[in-house]
Amino acid sequence: MHLALFGPPGAGKGTQAFFLRQSFGIPQFSTGDILRSAIESGEELGMQAKRNIEHGELVPDGIIIELVNRFLTQSKICSGGYILDGFPRTVEQAVALKKMGIRLDHVIEFSVPEKEIIRRISGRRIHPPSGRIYHIQFKPPKVEGKDDITGELLIQRQDDREEIVKKRLTIYREKTSSLIQYYCTWSESDNKNAPKYHNISGVGPVESIRQDLYKRLNGCSED
Ligand code: AMP
């Protein structure tokens, strides 16, 4: 199962990717997570990206493509399937992915109205080592501010602040329309290698979104 998930920040990609990882036993590859760990470890590439991320801007395509290329080569991620989370985000990245020969079976976009996104993101808290995601209102941890499993502190990402989220949403809107067009056109073509494009509503209970997602990936077992 070779998947790419995209959607605005806070659309629930991370939550659904978690289910997919469990069901299909495939790794998740998140460019956002890889960039954050490159920043933490002080890598030059991470330093270049830091400013863009903190300002809610996209990291330049050249950096992202180099990062993805390096990661895919090192981890041999291509062998048994994967979930690409947050990549590609521009047509240039999608074209590069195709040139690298990285297979995709399904491209899934999660749609959520912007008002709802802002509400979701302002309450989001993360446990960085595991990637577990909480929400102070909708999915609170058992003990305030702490991870349920390890008891370690939860954080709010810098770029989850409201003014930065609004900027991220504007950029998402600008870049995504052409990316969607790119995948729709390819999906509707006669090309047998074309990934199927799906738009899924990311509004409502997590479980019904998950069911909708699995229905779209139909023919693929949940277990
Ligand atoms: P995410 O965790 O996916 O929301 O990504 C956090 C931030 O990392 C984004 O707001 C961008 O600044 C940067 N980023 C992640 N993936 C990409 C990408 N594919 N292209 C450009 N920038 C990215």
Tab-separated table of C-alpha atoms and ligand atoms in Angstrom:
chain	number	residue	atom	x	y	z
A	1	MET	CA	0.000	0.000	0.000
A	2	HIS	CA	1.682	3.214	-1.194
A	3	LEU	CA	-0.133	6.315	0.017
A	4	ALA	CA	0.272	10.079	0.084
A	5	LEU	CA	-1.854	12.076	2.527
A	6	PHE	CA	-2.381	15.759	2.268
A	7	GLY	CA	-4.643	18.369	3.730
A	8	PRO	CA	-4.396	21.647	5.634
A	9	PRO	CA	-2.624	21.684	8.986
A	10	GLY	CA	-4.895	20.150	11.609
A	11	ALA	CA	-6.962	18.156	9.093
A	12	GLY	CA	-6.247	14.923	10.985
A	13	LYS	CA	-3.634	13.424	8.642
A	14	GLY	CA	-1.443	12.372	11.573
A	15	THR	CA	-4.330	10.631	13.360
A	16	GLN	CA	-5.425	8.711	10.256
A	17	ALA	CA	-1.813	7.891	9.366
A	18	PHE	CA	-1.499	6.293	12.800
A	19	PHE	CA	-4.452	3.945	12.022
A	20	LEU	CA	-3.047	3.105	8.603
A	21	ARG	CA	0.366	2.312	10.048
A	22	GLN	CA	-1.211	-0.094	12.518
A	23	SER	CA	-3.551	-1.737	9.998
A	24	PHE	CA	-1.150	-2.170	7.131
A	25	GLY	CA	2.156	-2.369	9.012
A	26	ILE	CA	3.747	0.250	6.783
A	27	PRO	CA	6.009	3.139	7.840
A	28	GLN	CA	4.919	6.752	7.874
A	29	PHE	CA	7.211	9.304	6.336
A	30	SER	CA	6.423	12.838	7.498
A	31	THR	CA	8.499	15.662	6.018
A	32	GLY	CA	7.366	17.910	8.897
A	33	ASP	CA	8.740	15.423	11.485
A	34	ILE	CA	11.971	14.910	9.572
A	35	LEU	CA	12.503	18.669	9.307
A	36	ARG	CA	11.833	19.110	13.030
A	37	SER	CA	14.344	16.408	13.941
A	38	ALA	CA	16.902	17.926	11.523
A	39	ILE	CA	16.434	21.237	13.373
A	40	GLU	CA	16.817	19.567	16.771
A	41	SER	CA	20.014	17.798	15.781
A	42	GLY	CA	21.425	21.064	14.411
A	43	GLU	CA	21.884	19.788	10.826
A	44	GLU	CA	22.584	22.475	8.254
A	45	LEU	CA	19.571	21.506	6.214
A	46	GLY	CA	17.403	21.857	9.300
A	47	MET	CA	18.843	25.276	10.067
A	48	GLN	CA	17.942	26.456	6.566
A	49	ALA	CA	14.379	25.205	7.044
A	50	LYS	CA	13.887	26.541	10.597
A	51	ARG	CA	13.085	30.097	9.626
A	52	ASN	CA	10.504	29.027	7.023
A	53	ILE	CA	8.752	26.709	9.460
A	54	GLU	CA	8.614	29.229	12.275
A	55	HIS	CA	7.088	31.773	9.920
A	56	GLY	CA	4.508	29.347	8.593
A	57	GLU	CA	6.086	29.285	5.121
A	58	LEU	CA	6.854	26.281	2.971
A	59	VAL	CA	10.467	25.108	2.964
A	60	PRO	CA	11.947	25.576	-0.548
A	61	ASP	CA	11.355	22.651	-2.909
A	62	GLY	CA	15.107	22.081	-3.427
A	63	ILE	CA	15.664	21.385	0.297
A	64	ILE	CA	12.605	19.155	0.578
A	65	ILE	CA	13.424	17.125	-2.511
A	66	GLU	CA	17.016	16.596	-1.327
A	67	LEU	CA	15.742	15.535	2.088
A	68	VAL	CA	13.218	13.092	0.678
A	69	ASN	CA	15.713	11.650	-1.765
A	70	ARG	CA	18.265	11.116	1.008
A	71	PHE	CA	15.705	9.621	3.377
A	72	LEU	CA	14.255	7.225	0.818
A	73	THR	CA	17.703	6.051	-0.250
A	74	GLN	CA	18.882	5.510	3.328
A	75	SER	CA	15.805	3.768	4.675
A	76	LYS	CA	14.913	1.686	1.618
A	77	ILE	CA	11.384	2.830	2.415
A	78	CYS	CA	10.263	1.910	-1.090
A	79	SER	CA	10.324	-1.852	-0.615
A	80	GLY	CA	7.109	-2.697	1.249
A	81	GLY	CA	4.766	0.302	1.043
A	82	TYR	CA	4.592	3.574	2.971
A	83	ILE	CA	2.536	6.572	3.960
A	84	LEU	CA	3.847	9.918	2.759
A	85	ASP	CA	2.497	12.512	5.186
A	86	GLY	CA	2.803	16.159	4.166
A	87	PHE	CA	4.705	15.412	0.972
A	88	PRO	CA	4.290	16.350	-1.844
A	89	ARG	CA	2.939	19.815	-1.092
A	90	THR	CA	3.669	21.493	-4.433
A	91	VAL	CA	3.468	20.419	-8.060
A	92	GLU	CA	7.283	20.658	-8.257
A	93	GLN	CA	7.589	18.130	-5.428
A	94	ALA	CA	5.006	15.851	-7.049
A	95	VAL	CA	6.932	15.920	-10.317
A	96	ALA	CA	10.200	15.169	-8.469
A	97	LEU	CA	8.545	12.248	-6.685
A	98	LYS	CA	7.416	10.813	-9.992
A	99	LYS	CA	10.916	11.252	-11.463
A	100	MET	CA	12.433	9.428	-8.466
A	101	GLY	CA	10.198	6.496	-9.436
A	102	ILE	CA	8.388	6.554	-6.080
A	103	ARG	CA	5.176	4.602	-6.512
A	104	LEU	CA	1.806	5.877	-5.266
A	105	ASP	CA	-1.433	3.862	-5.282
A	106	HIS	CA	-3.671	6.436	-3.603
A	107	VAL	CA	-3.442	10.171	-3.015
A	108	ILE	CA	-5.817	11.255	-0.267
A	109	GLU	CA	-6.804	14.798	0.536
A	110	PHE	CA	-8.569	15.611	3.818
A	111	SER	CA	-10.822	18.696	3.632
A	112	VAL	CA	-11.739	20.744	6.684
A	113	PRO	CA	-13.162	24.307	6.820
A	114	GLU	CA	-10.633	26.911	7.957
A	115	LYS	CA	-12.611	28.027	11.046
A	116	GLU	CA	-12.610	24.475	12.322
A	117	ILE	CA	-8.873	24.134	11.652
A	118	ILE	CA	-8.022	27.138	13.796
A	119	ARG	CA	-10.127	25.750	16.659
A	120	ARG	CA	-8.411	22.392	16.410
A	121	ILE	CA	-4.863	23.640	16.164
A	122	SER	CA	-4.893	26.118	19.010
A	123	GLY	CA	-5.614	23.219	21.415
A	124	ARG	CA	-3.217	20.729	19.894
A	125	ARG	CA	-0.440	19.314	22.095
A	126	ILE	CA	2.282	16.916	20.995
A	127	HIS	CA	4.505	14.321	22.626
A	128	PRO	CA	7.611	14.798	20.427
A	129	PRO	CA	9.416	11.461	20.991
A	130	SER	CA	6.409	9.309	19.961
A	131	GLY	CA	4.433	11.726	17.793
A	132	ARG	CA	1.322	11.145	19.935
A	133	ILE	CA	-1.134	13.974	19.473
A	134	TYR	CA	-3.597	15.284	22.072
A	135	HIS	CA	-6.125	18.122	22.180
A	136	ILE	CA	-6.877	20.013	25.381
A	137	GLN	CA	-10.607	19.911	24.597
A	138	PHE	CA	-11.298	16.942	22.294
A	139	LYS	CA	-8.646	14.422	23.371
A	140	PRO	CA	-7.119	15.526	26.650
A	141	PRO	CA	-4.298	13.544	28.235
A	142	LYS	CA	-5.111	11.753	31.515
A	143	VAL	CA	-2.853	14.178	33.371
A	144	GLU	CA	-2.827	17.753	32.088
A	145	GLY	CA	0.268	18.557	30.022
A	146	LYS	CA	1.698	15.015	30.176
A	147	ASP	CA	1.903	12.059	27.805
A	148	ASP	CA	-0.402	9.160	28.831
A	149	ILE	CA	2.209	6.463	28.292
A	150	THR	CA	5.525	7.974	29.413
A	151	GLY	CA	4.362	10.860	31.611
A	152	GLU	CA	6.728	13.158	29.704
A	153	LEU	CA	5.811	16.770	29.003
A	154	LEU	CA	3.623	17.686	26.021
A	155	ILE	CA	4.458	20.744	23.929
A	156	GLN	CA	2.662	23.190	21.671
A	157	ARG	CA	4.458	23.637	18.375
A	158	GLN	CA	5.663	27.176	17.611
A	159	ASP	CA	3.903	27.073	14.244
A	160	ASP	CA	0.592	26.038	15.865
A	161	ARG	CA	0.099	29.610	17.116
A	162	GLU	CA	-3.019	31.178	15.591
A	163	GLU	CA	-1.362	33.880	13.461
A	164	ILE	CA	1.062	31.347	12.009
A	165	VAL	CA	-1.748	28.867	11.339
A	166	LYS	CA	-3.636	31.501	9.324
A	167	LYS	CA	-0.549	32.059	7.200
A	168	ARG	CA	-0.061	28.308	6.722
A	169	LEU	CA	-3.687	28.019	5.591
A	170	THR	CA	-3.279	30.780	3.020
A	171	ILE	CA	-0.190	29.110	1.582
A	172	TYR	CA	-1.923	25.728	1.604
A	173	ARG	CA	-4.854	27.166	-0.359
A	174	GLU	CA	-2.535	28.790	-2.911
A	175	LYS	CA	-0.331	25.756	-3.499
A	176	THR	CA	-2.844	22.954	-3.186
A	177	SER	CA	-5.262	23.843	-5.926
A	178	SER	CA	-2.657	23.173	-8.609
A	179	LEU	CA	-1.452	20.034	-6.799
A	180	ILE	CA	-5.021	18.665	-6.695
A	181	GLN	CA	-5.404	19.503	-10.371
A	182	TYR	CA	-2.167	17.646	-11.102
A	183	TYR	CA	-3.313	14.452	-9.339
A	184	CYS	CA	-6.918	14.621	-10.638
A	185	THR	CA	-5.708	14.890	-14.210
A	186	TRP	CA	-3.259	12.016	-13.756
A	187	SER	CA	-5.838	9.916	-11.884
A	188	GLU	CA	-8.392	10.330	-14.683
A	189	SER	CA	-5.877	9.461	-17.398
A	190	ASP	CA	-5.508	6.008	-18.953
A	191	ASN	CA	-2.139	5.562	-17.309
A	192	LYS	CA	-2.188	2.305	-15.337
A	193	ASN	CA	0.427	3.599	-12.890
A	194	ALA	CA	-1.639	6.633	-11.972
A	195	PRO	CA	-2.557	6.890	-8.288
A	196	LYS	CA	-6.257	7.164	-7.420
A	197	TYR	CA	-7.205	10.555	-6.039
A	198	HIS	CA	-9.707	10.815	-3.151
A	199	ASN	CA	-11.132	13.790	-1.325
A	200	ILE	CA	-12.341	12.899	2.158
A	201	SER	CA	-14.142	15.145	4.614
A	202	GLY	CA	-12.026	15.503	7.736
A	203	VAL	CA	-14.989	16.750	9.766
A	204	GLY	CA	-16.836	14.512	12.252
A	205	PRO	CA	-15.870	11.679	14.569
A	206	VAL	CA	-12.397	10.266	13.972
A	207	GLU	CA	-13.870	6.762	13.623
A	208	SER	CA	-16.263	7.688	10.796
A	209	ILE	CA	-13.463	9.466	8.927
A	210	ARG	CA	-11.383	6.327	9.349
A	211	GLN	CA	-14.240	4.192	7.955
A	212	ASP	CA	-14.667	6.493	4.977
A	213	LEU	CA	-10.928	6.331	4.325
A	214	TYR	CA	-10.855	2.516	4.456
A	215	LYS	CA	-13.883	2.316	2.169
A	216	ARG	CA	-12.009	4.409	-0.400
A	217	LEU	CA	-9.010	2.133	-0.160
A	218	ASN	CA	-11.491	-0.639	-0.875
A	219	GLY	CA	-10.226	-4.067	-1.619
A	220	CYS	CA	-7.558	-3.473	1.009
A	221	SER	CA	-7.957	-5.443	4.214
A	222	GLU	CA	-8.124	-3.567	7.518
A	223	ASP	CA	-6.298	-6.254	9.478
B	1	AMP	P1	3.639	19.611	9.008
B	1	AMP	O1	4.091	18.986	10.294
B	1	AMP	O2	3.444	18.618	7.912
B	1	AMP	O3	2.455	20.516	9.203
B	1	AMP	O4	4.846	20.565	8.520
B	1	AMP	C1	5.314	21.626	9.316
B	1	AMP	C2	6.060	22.638	8.459
B	1	AMP	O5	7.185	22.005	7.820
B	1	AMP	C3	5.243	23.216	7.320
B	1	AMP	O6	4.436	24.319	7.733
B	1	AMP	C4	6.355	23.646	6.344
B	1	AMP	O7	6.982	24.829	6.790
B	1	AMP	C5	7.367	22.522	6.498
B	1	AMP	N1	7.117	21.411	5.531
B	1	AMP	C6	6.755	20.140	5.823
B	1	AMP	N2	6.620	19.402	4.711
B	1	AMP	C7	6.885	20.239	3.682
B	1	AMP	C8	6.896	20.087	2.270
B	1	AMP	N3	6.595	18.911	1.672
B	1	AMP	N4	7.213	21.175	1.505
B	1	AMP	C9	7.539	22.363	2.074
B	1	AMP	N5	7.541	22.573	3.400
B	1	AMP	C10	7.221	21.535	4.212
